[in-house]
Amino acid sequence: MLTTKIVVVTQRDEWEGHYRLYEALLSGAMVMSDQMLILSRLGLLENGTSVIEFDSETSLISLAQYYLDHNSERQAIAARGRQIAMSRHRSSCNIWNMLFFLISEYIQIF
């Protein structure tokens, strides 16, 4: 993994933020993921800054090629993703984030 430049992660909507995503971010490689709903709403990861989201096979291929050709951009995104994972991938952080999300969803219902 130390020489990996890009890691592609795909997850079902209910499993966004799965440990595999954080393992990929912690590897130091730039992470590309299918579109994420929960993590972006929580402000944890931002498309184009800490992770790259794709919405089709075609966009995955073109984005991967772009970032393979643009090392400094890829490395900056990888570093930001790793920084977020290092600061947020703890059990206590995950519990507070989920509680915040559930409370905000509950308030919207009423």
CSV table of C-alpha atoms in Angstrom, one decimal:
chain,number,residue,atom,x,y,z
A,1,MET,CA,0.0,0.0,0.0
A,2,LEU,CA,2.9,2.4,0.5
A,3,THR,CA,3.4,2.9,-3.2
A,4,THR,CA,-0.4,3.0,-4.0
A,5,LYS,CA,-1.4,6.4,-5.5
A,6,ILE,CA,-5.2,5.9,-5.7
A,7,VAL,CA,-7.5,3.7,-3.7
A,8,VAL,CA,-11.1,3.2,-5.0
A,9,VAL,CA,-13.8,2.5,-2.4
A,10,THR,CA,-17.4,1.8,-3.1
A,11,GLN,CA,-20.0,1.4,-0.4
A,12,ARG,CA,-23.7,1.0,0.0
A,13,ASP,CA,-25.5,4.1,1.3
A,14,GLU,CA,-26.2,2.6,4.7
A,15,TRP,CA,-22.5,1.7,5.1
A,16,GLU,CA,-20.9,5.1,4.3
A,17,GLY,CA,-18.0,5.7,6.6
A,18,HIS,CA,-17.2,2.0,6.8
A,19,TYR,CA,-13.8,1.2,8.3
A,20,ARG,CA,-12.5,0.4,4.8
A,21,LEU,CA,-12.9,4.0,3.8
A,22,TYR,CA,-10.9,5.2,6.8
A,23,GLU,CA,-8.3,2.5,6.2
A,24,ALA,CA,-7.9,3.8,2.6
A,25,LEU,CA,-7.6,7.4,3.8
A,26,LEU,CA,-5.0,6.4,6.4
A,27,SER,CA,-2.9,4.7,3.8
A,28,GLY,CA,-1.8,8.0,2.4
A,29,ALA,CA,-3.2,7.4,-1.0
A,30,MET,CA,-5.8,9.6,-2.6
A,31,VAL,CA,-9.2,8.0,-2.1
A,32,MET,CA,-11.9,7.9,-4.8
A,33,SER,CA,-15.4,6.9,-3.7
A,34,ASP,CA,-18.9,6.6,-5.1
A,35,GLN,CA,-21.0,9.5,-4.0
A,36,MET,CA,-21.5,9.7,-0.2
A,37,LEU,CA,-24.6,11.2,1.4
A,38,ILE,CA,-24.0,11.0,5.1
A,39,LEU,CA,-20.3,11.9,5.4
A,40,SER,CA,-20.6,15.0,3.3
A,41,ARG,CA,-23.6,16.2,5.3
A,42,LEU,CA,-21.7,15.8,8.5
A,43,GLY,CA,-18.8,17.9,7.1
A,44,LEU,CA,-16.3,15.1,7.5
A,45,LEU,CA,-15.1,14.7,3.9
A,46,GLU,CA,-15.4,17.1,1.1
A,47,ASN,CA,-15.4,16.2,-2.6
A,48,GLY,CA,-12.3,17.6,-4.3
A,49,THR,CA,-10.6,18.5,-1.0
A,50,SER,CA,-10.2,15.3,1.0
A,51,VAL,CA,-11.7,12.6,-1.3
A,52,ILE,CA,-12.8,12.4,-4.9
A,53,GLU,CA,-16.3,11.2,-5.6
A,54,PHE,CA,-17.4,9.7,-8.9
A,55,ASP,CA,-20.9,9.0,-10.2
A,56,SER,CA,-20.2,6.6,-13.1
A,57,GLU,CA,-17.6,4.2,-14.5
A,58,THR,CA,-16.7,6.8,-17.1
A,59,SER,CA,-16.1,9.6,-14.5
A,60,LEU,CA,-14.1,7.1,-12.3
A,61,ILE,CA,-11.7,6.4,-15.2
A,62,SER,CA,-11.4,10.0,-16.3
A,63,LEU,CA,-10.9,11.4,-12.8
A,64,ALA,CA,-8.3,8.6,-12.0
A,65,GLN,CA,-6.4,9.5,-15.2
A,66,TYR,CA,-6.5,13.2,-14.4
A,67,TYR,CA,-5.1,12.7,-10.8
A,68,LEU,CA,-2.5,10.3,-12.0
A,69,ASP,CA,-1.3,13.1,-14.3
A,70,HIS,CA,-1.5,15.8,-11.6
A,71,ASN,CA,0.7,14.5,-8.8
A,72,SER,CA,0.7,17.6,-6.6
A,73,GLU,CA,-3.1,17.9,-6.6
A,74,ARG,CA,-3.5,14.2,-5.9
A,75,GLN,CA,-0.9,14.3,-3.0
A,76,ALA,CA,-2.7,17.4,-1.5
A,77,ILE,CA,-6.0,15.6,-1.5
A,78,ALA,CA,-4.5,12.4,-0.1
A,79,ALA,CA,-2.8,14.4,2.7
A,80,ARG,CA,-6.0,16.2,3.6
A,81,GLY,CA,-8.0,12.9,3.6
A,82,ARG,CA,-5.4,11.3,5.9
A,83,GLN,CA,-5.4,14.3,8.2
A,84,ILE,CA,-9.2,14.1,8.6
A,85,ALA,CA,-9.0,10.3,9.2
A,86,MET,CA,-6.3,10.7,11.8
A,87,SER,CA,-8.3,13.4,13.7
A,88,ARG,CA,-11.8,11.9,13.3
A,89,HIS,CA,-11.4,8.1,13.1
A,90,ARG,CA,-11.8,7.3,16.8
A,91,SER,CA,-14.7,5.6,18.5
A,92,SER,CA,-15.6,8.7,20.5
A,93,CYS,CA,-15.7,10.9,17.4
A,94,ASN,CA,-17.9,8.4,15.5
A,95,ILE,CA,-20.4,8.2,18.4
A,96,TRP,CA,-20.7,12.0,18.6
A,97,ASN,CA,-21.1,12.3,14.9
A,98,MET,CA,-23.8,9.7,14.7
A,99,LEU,CA,-25.7,11.3,17.6
A,100,PHE,CA,-25.5,14.7,16.0
A,101,PHE,CA,-26.8,13.3,12.7
A,102,LEU,CA,-29.6,11.4,14.4
A,103,ILE,CA,-30.7,14.4,16.5
A,104,SER,CA,-30.6,16.7,13.4
A,105,GLU,CA,-32.7,14.2,11.4
A,106,TYR,CA,-35.2,13.8,14.3
A,107,ILE,CA,-35.6,17.6,14.6
A,108,GLN,CA,-36.3,17.9,10.9
A,109,ILE,CA,-39.1,15.3,11.2
A,110,PHE,CA,-41.0,17.4,13.7
